Structure formats: structure tokens, C-alpha cells
Amino acid sequence: MVTEKDEAWGGTTRRIYEALKAQILGGTYGPEDRLPSTRALAAELGVSRTTVTAAYEQLLSEGFLESRQGAPSRVALLHAHEGVKPLPAGTASRSAPRPAAPVRLSRFGAALGDGPTWVPPQSGGLIADFRYGDLSAADFPAEAWRRSVNAALRRRQPRLAYDDPGGSAELRAALQAYLWRARGLRCEPNQIIIVNGSQQGLDLAARVLLDPGDRVAIEDPGYVMARRVFAAAGAEVVPIAVDGEGLRTEALAGLDAVRLAYVTPSHQFPLGGVLSARRRQELLAWSDRSGAYVIEDDYDGEYRYDIRPIPPLQTMAHAENVLYLGTISKSLSPMLRLGYLVMPPPLYPVFAAAKQLVDRHSPSLEQEALATMIASGAYERHIRRSRRSNGRRREALLAALKAELGDEVTISGADAGLHVVVWFERLDRTQEGELIARARAAGIGLYPISPLYGADDAGHRPDRAGIVMGYASLEVPQIGQGVAALAKLLGDWLD
Amino acid sequence: MVTEKDEAWGGTTRRIYEALKAQILGGTYGPEDRLPSTRALAAELGVSRTTVTAAYEQLLSEGFLESRQGAPSRVALLHAHEGVKPLPAGTASRSAPRPAAPVRLSRFGAALGDGPTWVPPQSGGLIADFRYGDLSAADFPAEAWRRSVNAALRRRQPRLAYDDPGGSAELRAALQAYLWRARGLRCEPNQIIIVNGSQQGLDLAARVLLDPGDRVAIEDPGYVMARRVFAAAGAEVVPIAVDGEGLRTEALAGLDAVRLAYVTPSHQFPLGGVLSARRRQELLAWSDRSGAYVIEDDYDGEYRYDIRPIPPLQTMAHAENVLYLGTISKSLSPMLRLGYLVMPPPLYPVFAAAKQLVDRHSPSLEQEALATMIASGAYERHIRRSRRSNGRRREALLAALKAELGDEVTISGADAGLHVVVWFERLDRTQEGELIARARAAGIGLYPISPLYGADDAGHRPDRAGIVMGYASLEVPQIGQGVAALAKLLGDWLD
């Protein structure tokens, strides 16, 4: 009899199983470490959850993992395994398991009940991890940041009290000047709200602007964490196709009752198109007509290579409904958790009130340190250096892809940013998960494009396997080694 | 003809007007500084918004303030005023006012549309500001914190990537040990979620556990920002009276369909009662029966004077539905924005997913610095010192109140925490706003208790004027001077 589990135990499952087992035995995951949830790993690898669950079940049945009710799988203490040296026990105390109470969640909570999709960075064991969003620690301006933080530590307040929910006055003044110099964006400091990374900006906008059932237009493919935050607010998310000129704005005209559009006009994520002048005007005219707000996410505006900087939408006429969203997650570090919203003035008071209600204000230390760093010029010096480093990585990646893979792949989105999209000419989209799992087993961290598309992507996505390759965390030699390993894997597989 | 404005122009309005004018002329507010919104100032002073608006209008008509559409009032450039030296102009660029677009908000947003209630700390001009929640900068362990932050700055990650939404592994391990030592609370590190201050813990709980229309039981009087966060989630907030033993739990039994109760069992905020053993058992039995969750806010568990530490609810049998909420806003600084939730294990995954969705994770720098400070023992040494400093402030306040005001006042909540509640025997509750405004005009920052009660407080609140006096930001001599000035004011007013 063929059971459901047997059916799931195909090539992809086996590769996931083998990659995880190798990582456990190699020490990437230590005893009692939690593994990613099946949901998170499935999303990361672009395969079905059943496939991942089958691999976990095999590891559980072999005693490599253990599982307790309501908790993700953990790596077992491996004493019992033949040939495996006993590893030191974790230091966590183990209280007796309590009886699980029935869990009662809100609609918002129920939609999240499977747990976070976060996956820890691979600290070893991979030739190259092309995860998008990670940055190289070597690029971080450690000394300038240390000086700025210490300057902030030395500053004495007369008393310790909650700060302005909108953010520190120094940082907002520094950002006002920076945005004018770097992006041609003019605003008043009291249009700026400091947030804990752009994710909090999206969440605040979702809560303040959207009721359950409201419609939000997003780019397809697009940023998954934006789609998730709007969906969690109960909004109906309407994916709009993108092409080489960005969002196909003509599709907006036919939609009723859209309250918000989320766009990445300077560098469409992930495909890389720049929203054309005509479409910018169409988008703003539509926003004016419909009263819909537009969130302009300028997530990587600092990184442009062969092209001129694109002024933000926010700077154009009729941009009264535009919320500009910036971040330092791509320029300094995603771990600092700082971003900023530039608000239309009438929305400032309600966003500041929402920020106060959700967490009072962003931490003062990072805000003051960043203000010092911007005001001293160190921030922009760092960005220039970082642009050069990432330019070298980009050149290395494009050269390696051309030399090693040539006509096997098509590349998009290489003009700007910290990633490219690579389409595989000889792999159709149903083989994407298999590609990711084979690469993982071969020590290459690749990430599928499929999760960035909505469910109904028929007609506007290529029928090939695609990946989003981030390069900002890798050194040049690693990039070449990773691409060479990928080329070998493809040759072995397909030829 | 007597207009509405004339009627509002009573003694309280005049005192607010005079206090603000003195602060503008004295430089507390500089040119182009924003004043608090009328809503915020009315809440702070415990007077009606009409009263504050009338004072602002007078200042506007006299040219001390200026106002632009959709923005709070600002201090005018005072060139035109006879006898007032022109002050330097602000550095903000002034773009032409844009036409205001119609503002369309969600239900959540509409409830916040009046702007934040935040009021900046008074940096000068007051004899003593008894605002609760502020701490003395002199108590801050600047050197230990600087060392811990610098240790965190020196730590090198292999790459810069988003951290675990639940928080840094080091901090959670350190908190696990600290909570056991300091509060007798046993938990696993993966029950702990690091949040941006307790406010974010409340907001996450409201979103994950409450749908619009769900009922939440809160203490009356109680913490205003908790009531606001539950109300903003669309919940029906049910105030339950408190007495000397804390929440009157017998009132819970008669309520249907309560999904959540918010309590401060170790030190009821603001009245100071400790939840009795019998009521703790009643609360947990009710939670077990009804399936309602309980948020235990241990906001100032570090500060106890003449009484034994009270073990948290979370440590008792049948506490499976208890979410324990802690903060460092009272022990280190409210500006650091760090707090923690200790979750029932089945709720951990959904709270971690919610935290990831709302802002990925709390900033790594403060988390690692706090972990270092706890692990090195410096955090607990600081708490012991801080407990002694605040003990001296408390003694000074109680002694001054006794010496200067004697039978004029009744005091509650002095056993623990960083504030006391003072009731005025000869002032009834309708005179509370007048007291606050008179005190402000005399240079004393006092804060009314009325906003801490729900609308229907009949039968359980004293029919006298009351104030919440925070003392943690003041030095001992200031406390005596403030109370002496208050006594003089009362004598001049009432005798």
C-alpha cells in the first residue's frame, strides 16, 4: 500500500532530509536547537509543507529530532546514535510539560497561528548563501557607529522620560536634510515618523488606513512581508502584474474601492523595473481621483549602478496621498531596526498617535546615534563605500553567471539594489523546489521566486524556475564558488 | 452676550493661559516648538478640552501661538511683541502649505485621529514635576550601561541578518535566570518574547487575542494606556473596581464572554493594593473556567519597601492562561524601549509570528547590552542602588506630606513602586482640574487621578480630588520644596 507519506517521500523530500541531517551531524544545528517550523522552511525552499513535514517525520523517527506538543521540532540529544559522539546538553532547565490549555485567538492571531517564518542565518556549512536581505558584517562601519553610539551615550537628559512618538528631534532634522540631499525629497521634520524598520511602517499604515475587507493593490511579484501585513489586517489584497516599467498602472483604473496601493517605484522588488514617468503620473492621478493612499517603499534607493537616481514619487506634483517609506536595513544593518515614514501632513497626528499606542516611540539610543552619523557626514561616506563594495559583488555575480551558465539563465533587475532575479531556461516552474533542495544539499543557499507571486499569477509570470539571488552578504570569491557549484549541479542534473 | 468661549474663560482657563504664557516667555517652549495637542494637555491636566482650547485660542489671538491646518499649535516667532526680544528663527525650511487632502482612516485610525497624548518633559521652570513614569537621569547606571553597550558593539556576527522574532538568545537566557532569582518565576527561554517596552506587549496581546466586540476586564482605576490599547482593538472594556486587596475578583463571576483580564497584582496601579491570596486563586479559577487569558503586568516589581516580595501570579498552580509582562522602563530607562512577555507555551508561536509581522524583532544592540548587564550582575546591583535612592525619595515625600499637609490629605499605595496617590480632604472631585492648573501656575507639576477611572466610577471612587505623585525623577530637596509650595497654595486657596 502506498501511503500519503510514501508519496511525499520523493526526490525533494529526500534531499531536504539529507541536507538537514548533514547540518545536524555537522553541528550547524546543535542539540536542543529549534529547527525552522515546517511552514517557514517550506516557504523558504518554495516547496509544499507536506514535503518538508515528511522530511521532519523521517528525522523524528530516526531520533535526530524530538518534538513536544505545541513547540517546533528540536534537535535531539544524540547519545543514542551509533557513531555519533554525545554532545553537551543544553543549559536550559526543563520543567515538566504543562497540560496544554485550549488556545483561543483573534482572527488576526488565528491567521498567524503556525508561528513565525523566520529562519536563522546559516552560520556555516554552505559554500555560499544567496539569501536576500542579509548584509556582510565586513561592510558595517563599526568604528563610525561605535563613535556615534558613544556620543549618544554621553548625552545627558535632564530626566529620563518617554520621547516624542514621532521620533527624536535631532534624527528628524538630520533626515530632513539627508532626504533633500540624497533623494531630492523636501519635507518638514514633523512629517517624519521614526519606526522600527520599514516593517513597522507598513503595519502602522495597515492599521491606520485599512478596515477588514478594504482592498489593497500590491505588485505581483512583490514583497511578501507587505502582502502578509495587509492580509493580516483583514484587507483584500489585489495583486497587480509588473513588467519592465514596474507596476502596470492601467490595471488600477478598473478596480473599485481600493484604499491603498503599495509600490516600489525606484526599483521594483524583486524584478527590478523602474516605474516609468507615464506610469508615475497615472498612479498619482488615480490616487487623486480615488482618494487611495500610496505607500512608496524606497527600500534600496541608495544602490544604483549604471543608471541615474530616480526621484521619489513623493517629490512629484499631486503626491498629497503618498507615504514615503525609508529604511537603514539595507544601508547599515537590518538588526538596528530603524526606518522612517514621511507622511502627508494631515495624516501625521494619527500616525503619531498610533505609534504611541503600539510602543510609545522607537529606542532613543539608535535614533541619536543615527542622527550623529548623518549629521557628521559619516553615514553618506559609508553609503558611498558600501555602494562600491556591492558594485564589485554585483560585477562578480553577473560575470560568473555569464561565464558559468551563459544561455542557461536570464537575469533581471541588475541595475540597482542588492539582488538579481535569475530564470532557468531549462527548468520549468514546477522544478523550482527541486532546484532549491538540490542546491541546499550541494551547499548553496538559493531562494525561490514563487512565494513572491500571489496565487493567481497566470499569464504574467514566466513558466520557468526562478530565484532571487542576494549578494550583499557574500565576499567576491564566495560568489564565484557558489555560481560554479550551481553550474556543476545543473550540468549533472540536466545533461 | 455671553458666548461659549466667555463661559469657558473661567479661573482654570486663565491659569492654564498664564502658565503657558510664562513658559513661552521663559523659553520652556522656543519659537516654532509645537505645544501639546489640546486633547493631550486636557488629559494631562484633568480638565475638559474646551477649557484648554479656550486658553490656546487666547494665546493664538494674542499672537503667542500660530496654527496651521492639520497641525498642532506652535509657538510663534515673537518679533511683533512689545518688550520681547526677537528670538532666532527655527531652522526648519517652510514649504508652501499643500492643499489638505480628505483624510480617510480605518476604525482604529479614526479612534486616534486627534493625535498623540504625549507631552514633553518640563525641562525647566517648575519647582518640582511629580509626573509618574519619569526617572532621574542621576540614577541611571551610565558607566555599566556604556560598558555593556560597547561589549555588544564589539560582538561580531558572521553576517547581518534579521534576528529571532522572539528575541536574542542571550537575553532570553539571562532573563530566564533573572526571573527565577528575582521573582521566583520559572520559564523556558522559548516562552519569552522580547518586546519594545510593555506597551508593545499589550498591543500584541490585544491583536492576537481580541476581536472587535470581545470583552476585556480591566482594573478601575487603572493604567490608561492599557485601556486605550484594548479599546483601539475594538474590544469592549469592562472596568472592575479595586480596593485595598486589588481587583475585586468577585465581580468577574457575573460577567459573560470576557476573553482577557488585565491586572497589576503585585502593586495595583495606581492605588497600590496587593492582590490577596484568596483573590489570586479566584482570578485563576475564573480564568481556568472561562478560558480567559490574564495579563499580569509586573511593571514595578523591583520596588518594594516595607513589605515582602510578592511572587507573580504566573508562578501559581492553574496559571496556564497567564501572560507575564515585565519592563525595564522603571528599572533602567523608559527611553530604552525594552520589555518582555513570558507566554503560556501554546501561545508562543503565534506571538512570535505577530512580533515578526509588526516589526521583525526588537533592536539587537539594546538586547545584547541588557543581556550582558544582567549576566554580569550589574543589573541587579543597579536595582539595589535604585531601590535605596527611591526609598529615600519616598521617605522624603511621605515626611513632607505629613509635615506640610497632615490631615489635609490621605495617602495610598506607598508600600511599593515609584508613586503614591494623594487624596485631598477639602477638595471634591470637581475641583481636581482647578487644583492641577493652580499648581501648574505655581510651578508644581501635578497629575490628576480622574483620567485613570472609567466613565462609570460611581460608588467606588472617593468623591475627593486625587493626584498620582511620581517621585522617581526628583531629588530629595525638590520633593520638599514642591510639597511646601503645594501646602502654601492650598492654604492661600482654601483658608
Tab-separated table of C-alpha atoms in Angstrom, chain A residues 100-309:
chain	number	residue	atom	x	y	z
A	100	ALA	CA	-1.872	22.482	27.010
A	101	ALA	CA	-4.779	24.857	27.513
A	102	PRO	CA	-7.119	25.322	24.582
A	103	VAL	CA	-5.817	28.237	22.529
A	104	ARG	CA	-8.288	30.997	21.687
A	105	LEU	CA	-7.082	33.560	19.193
A	106	SER	CA	-8.446	36.591	17.399
A	107	ARG	CA	-8.904	36.465	13.648
A	108	PHE	CA	-5.546	38.207	13.306
A	109	GLY	CA	-3.967	35.703	15.701
A	110	ALA	CA	-5.533	32.684	14.016
A	111	ALA	CA	-4.028	33.751	10.696
A	112	LEU	CA	-0.583	33.646	12.349
A	113	GLY	CA	-1.092	30.537	14.436
A	114	ASP	CA	1.524	28.483	12.628
A	115	GLY	CA	4.345	30.548	14.019
A	116	PRO	CA	6.943	32.855	12.548
A	117	THR	CA	8.514	32.271	9.128
A	118	TRP	CA	11.881	33.457	10.400
A	119	VAL	CA	14.819	31.149	9.638
A	120	PRO	CA	18.197	31.734	11.324
A	121	PRO	CA	21.117	32.690	9.099
A	122	GLN	CA	23.292	29.750	8.104
A	123	SER	CA	26.434	30.241	10.114
A	124	GLY	CA	28.401	27.549	8.366
A	125	GLY	CA	28.280	24.538	6.158
A	126	LEU	CA	27.315	26.393	2.985
A	127	ILE	CA	29.632	27.354	0.133
A	128	ALA	CA	27.527	30.456	-0.450
A	129	ASP	CA	24.165	31.567	0.942
A	130	PHE	CA	22.444	33.885	-1.535
A	131	ARG	CA	19.727	34.917	0.937
A	132	TYR	CA	18.339	38.324	0.082
A	133	GLY	CA	18.232	40.887	2.911
A	134	ASP	CA	21.391	39.768	4.715
A	135	LEU	CA	24.392	42.095	4.624
A	136	SER	CA	28.085	41.463	5.049
A	137	ALA	CA	29.329	42.208	8.557
A	138	ALA	CA	32.608	43.308	6.952
A	139	ASP	CA	30.831	46.259	5.298
A	140	PHE	CA	29.374	47.571	8.545
A	141	PRO	CA	31.011	50.900	9.546
A	142	ALA	CA	31.765	49.558	13.008
A	143	GLU	CA	34.057	52.365	14.097
A	144	ALA	CA	31.804	55.233	12.946
A	145	TRP	CA	28.813	53.535	14.528
A	146	ARG	CA	30.684	52.931	17.769
A	147	ARG	CA	31.649	56.610	17.924
A	148	SER	CA	28.080	57.708	17.195
A	149	VAL	CA	26.602	55.370	19.793
A	150	ASN	CA	29.108	56.551	22.379
A	151	ALA	CA	28.308	60.180	21.576
A	152	ALA	CA	24.646	59.340	22.175
A	153	LEU	CA	25.522	57.561	25.435
A	154	ARG	CA	27.353	60.642	26.681
A	155	ARG	CA	24.420	62.946	26.034
A	156	ARG	CA	22.669	63.689	29.319
A	157	GLN	CA	18.941	64.189	29.551
A	158	PRO	CA	17.660	66.243	32.479
A	159	ARG	CA	15.320	63.351	33.237
A	160	LEU	CA	14.500	60.014	31.666
A	161	ALA	CA	11.055	60.190	30.118
A	162	TYR	CA	9.161	58.916	27.109
A	163	ASP	CA	10.297	60.663	23.957
A	164	ASP	CA	8.170	62.115	21.172
A	165	PRO	CA	6.224	59.274	19.496
A	166	GLY	CA	7.205	60.747	16.129
A	167	GLY	CA	10.884	60.317	16.926
A	168	SER	CA	13.878	62.252	18.193
A	169	ALA	CA	14.021	65.880	17.057
A	170	GLU	CA	17.715	65.510	16.118
A	171	LEU	CA	17.137	62.484	13.918
A	172	ARG	CA	14.167	64.015	12.165
A	173	ALA	CA	16.125	67.190	11.440
A	174	ALA	CA	19.061	65.105	10.151
A	175	LEU	CA	16.771	63.003	7.959
A	176	GLN	CA	15.059	66.075	6.587
A	177	ALA	CA	18.414	67.335	5.336
A	178	TYR	CA	19.573	63.885	4.172
A	179	LEU	CA	16.419	63.186	2.178
A	180	TRP	CA	16.781	66.522	0.410
A	181	ARG	CA	20.459	65.931	-0.424
A	182	ALA	CA	20.195	62.260	-1.327
A	183	ARG	CA	16.697	61.873	-2.751
A	184	GLY	CA	15.554	65.406	-3.632
A	185	LEU	CA	12.713	64.981	-1.159
A	186	ARG	CA	11.505	68.038	0.712
A	187	CYS	CA	9.569	67.679	3.941
A	188	GLU	CA	9.188	69.173	7.381
A	189	PRO	CA	10.640	67.276	10.360
A	190	ASN	CA	7.116	66.930	11.720
A	191	GLN	CA	6.091	64.954	8.665
A	192	ILE	CA	8.626	62.280	9.625
A	193	ILE	CA	7.769	59.383	11.926
A	194	ILE	CA	10.622	57.157	13.066
A	195	VAL	CA	9.619	53.491	13.035
A	196	ASN	CA	11.268	50.180	13.972
A	197	GLY	CA	12.257	49.311	10.431
A	198	SER	CA	10.040	49.585	7.374
A	199	GLN	CA	8.020	46.598	8.566
A	200	GLN	CA	6.548	48.680	11.379
A	201	GLY	CA	5.796	51.460	8.897
A	202	LEU	CA	3.762	49.002	6.832
A	203	ASP	CA	1.994	47.660	9.886
A	204	LEU	CA	1.076	51.147	11.133
A	205	ALA	CA	-0.245	52.068	7.689
A	206	ALA	CA	-2.283	48.869	7.513
A	207	ARG	CA	-3.876	49.537	10.884
A	208	VAL	CA	-4.496	53.253	10.484
A	209	LEU	CA	-5.746	53.150	6.896
A	210	LEU	CA	-7.423	49.740	6.401
A	211	ASP	CA	-10.539	48.123	7.771
A	212	PRO	CA	-11.203	44.417	7.227
A	213	GLY	CA	-12.467	43.919	3.687
A	214	ASP	CA	-10.789	47.032	2.269
A	215	ARG	CA	-8.827	46.462	-0.900
A	216	VAL	CA	-5.082	46.990	-1.256
A	217	ALA	CA	-3.267	46.889	-4.596
A	218	ILE	CA	0.190	45.322	-4.437
A	219	GLU	CA	2.803	44.457	-7.028
A	220	ASP	CA	2.900	40.864	-8.299
A	221	PRO	CA	5.501	39.554	-7.733
A	222	GLY	CA	6.244	41.679	-4.708
A	223	TYR	CA	7.430	41.910	-1.138
A	224	VAL	CA	5.945	39.006	0.843
A	225	MET	CA	6.016	40.730	4.234
A	226	ALA	CA	3.937	43.616	2.825
A	227	ARG	CA	1.359	41.228	1.435
A	228	ARG	CA	1.240	39.403	4.758
A	229	VAL	CA	0.796	42.557	6.826
A	230	PHE	CA	-2.108	43.775	4.680
A	231	ALA	CA	-3.723	40.354	4.680
A	232	ALA	CA	-3.343	40.109	8.466
A	233	ALA	CA	-5.213	43.411	8.776
A	234	GLY	CA	-8.107	41.656	7.059
A	235	ALA	CA	-7.678	43.534	3.790
A	236	GLU	CA	-8.384	42.023	0.415
A	237	VAL	CA	-5.035	42.031	-1.349
A	238	VAL	CA	-5.269	42.601	-5.113
A	239	PRO	CA	-2.076	41.605	-6.965
A	240	ILE	CA	-1.261	43.765	-9.996
A	241	ALA	CA	1.198	42.459	-12.577
A	242	VAL	CA	4.507	44.229	-13.107
A	243	ASP	CA	6.690	44.411	-16.205
A	244	GLY	CA	9.957	46.116	-17.138
A	245	GLU	CA	8.426	49.535	-16.367
A	246	GLY	CA	7.169	48.481	-12.933
A	247	LEU	CA	3.546	48.295	-11.838
A	248	ARG	CA	1.086	48.061	-14.729
A	249	THR	CA	-0.900	51.032	-13.545
A	250	GLU	CA	-3.562	50.666	-16.240
A	251	ALA	CA	-4.931	47.765	-14.190
A	252	LEU	CA	-5.747	50.125	-11.314
A	253	ALA	CA	-8.346	52.026	-13.315
A	254	GLY	CA	-10.622	49.004	-13.490
A	255	LEU	CA	-10.619	48.376	-9.744
A	256	ASP	CA	-13.250	49.696	-7.371
A	257	ALA	CA	-12.794	50.709	-3.794
A	258	VAL	CA	-9.044	50.336	-3.475
A	259	ARG	CA	-7.917	52.195	-0.340
A	260	LEU	CA	-4.179	51.750	-0.623
A	261	ALA	CA	-1.518	50.819	-3.168
A	262	TYR	CA	1.900	49.515	-2.137
A	263	VAL	CA	4.649	50.165	-4.704
A	264	THR	CA	8.453	50.077	-5.097
A	265	PRO	CA	8.766	52.632	-7.913
A	266	SER	CA	12.531	53.225	-7.816
A	267	HIS	CA	13.413	49.541	-8.103
A	268	GLN	CA	10.555	47.107	-8.270
A	269	PHE	CA	11.015	44.278	-5.794
A	270	PRO	CA	12.031	41.727	-6.964
A	271	LEU	CA	12.027	42.172	-10.752
A	272	GLY	CA	13.901	45.473	-10.815
A	273	GLY	CA	11.812	47.621	-13.150
A	274	VAL	CA	11.809	51.392	-12.640
A	275	LEU	CA	8.315	52.865	-12.731
A	276	SER	CA	8.147	54.931	-15.906
A	277	ALA	CA	7.283	58.634	-15.887
A	278	ARG	CA	3.968	57.987	-17.605
A	279	ARG	CA	3.006	55.341	-15.061
A	280	ARG	CA	4.038	57.587	-12.171
A	281	GLN	CA	1.642	60.201	-13.448
A	282	GLU	CA	-1.076	57.594	-13.947
A	283	LEU	CA	-0.572	56.264	-10.426
A	284	LEU	CA	-0.791	59.707	-8.843
A	285	ALA	CA	-3.791	60.720	-10.966
A	286	TRP	CA	-5.553	57.515	-9.925
A	287	SER	CA	-4.706	58.199	-6.280
A	288	ASP	CA	-6.030	61.752	-6.583
A	289	ARG	CA	-9.229	60.575	-8.219
A	290	SER	CA	-9.920	57.640	-5.958
A	291	GLY	CA	-8.612	59.072	-2.706
A	292	ALA	CA	-6.442	55.953	-2.281
A	293	TYR	CA	-3.185	56.332	-0.408
A	294	VAL	CA	0.081	55.163	-1.947
A	295	ILE	CA	2.950	53.699	0.071
A	296	GLU	CA	6.210	54.291	-1.759
A	297	ASP	CA	8.756	51.826	-0.367
A	298	ASP	CA	12.212	53.146	-1.258
A	299	TYR	CA	13.869	50.114	0.311
A	300	ASP	CA	17.169	50.227	-1.564
A	301	GLY	CA	17.278	53.716	-3.080
A	302	GLU	CA	20.978	54.003	-2.140
A	303	TYR	CA	22.146	51.292	-4.510
A	304	ARG	CA	22.151	52.235	-8.203
A	305	TYR	CA	24.846	51.196	-10.647
A	306	ASP	CA	24.533	52.101	-14.308
A	307	ILE	CA	21.530	54.357	-14.010
A	308	ARG	CA	20.672	57.815	-12.728
A	309	PRO	CA	18.947	58.162	-9.346
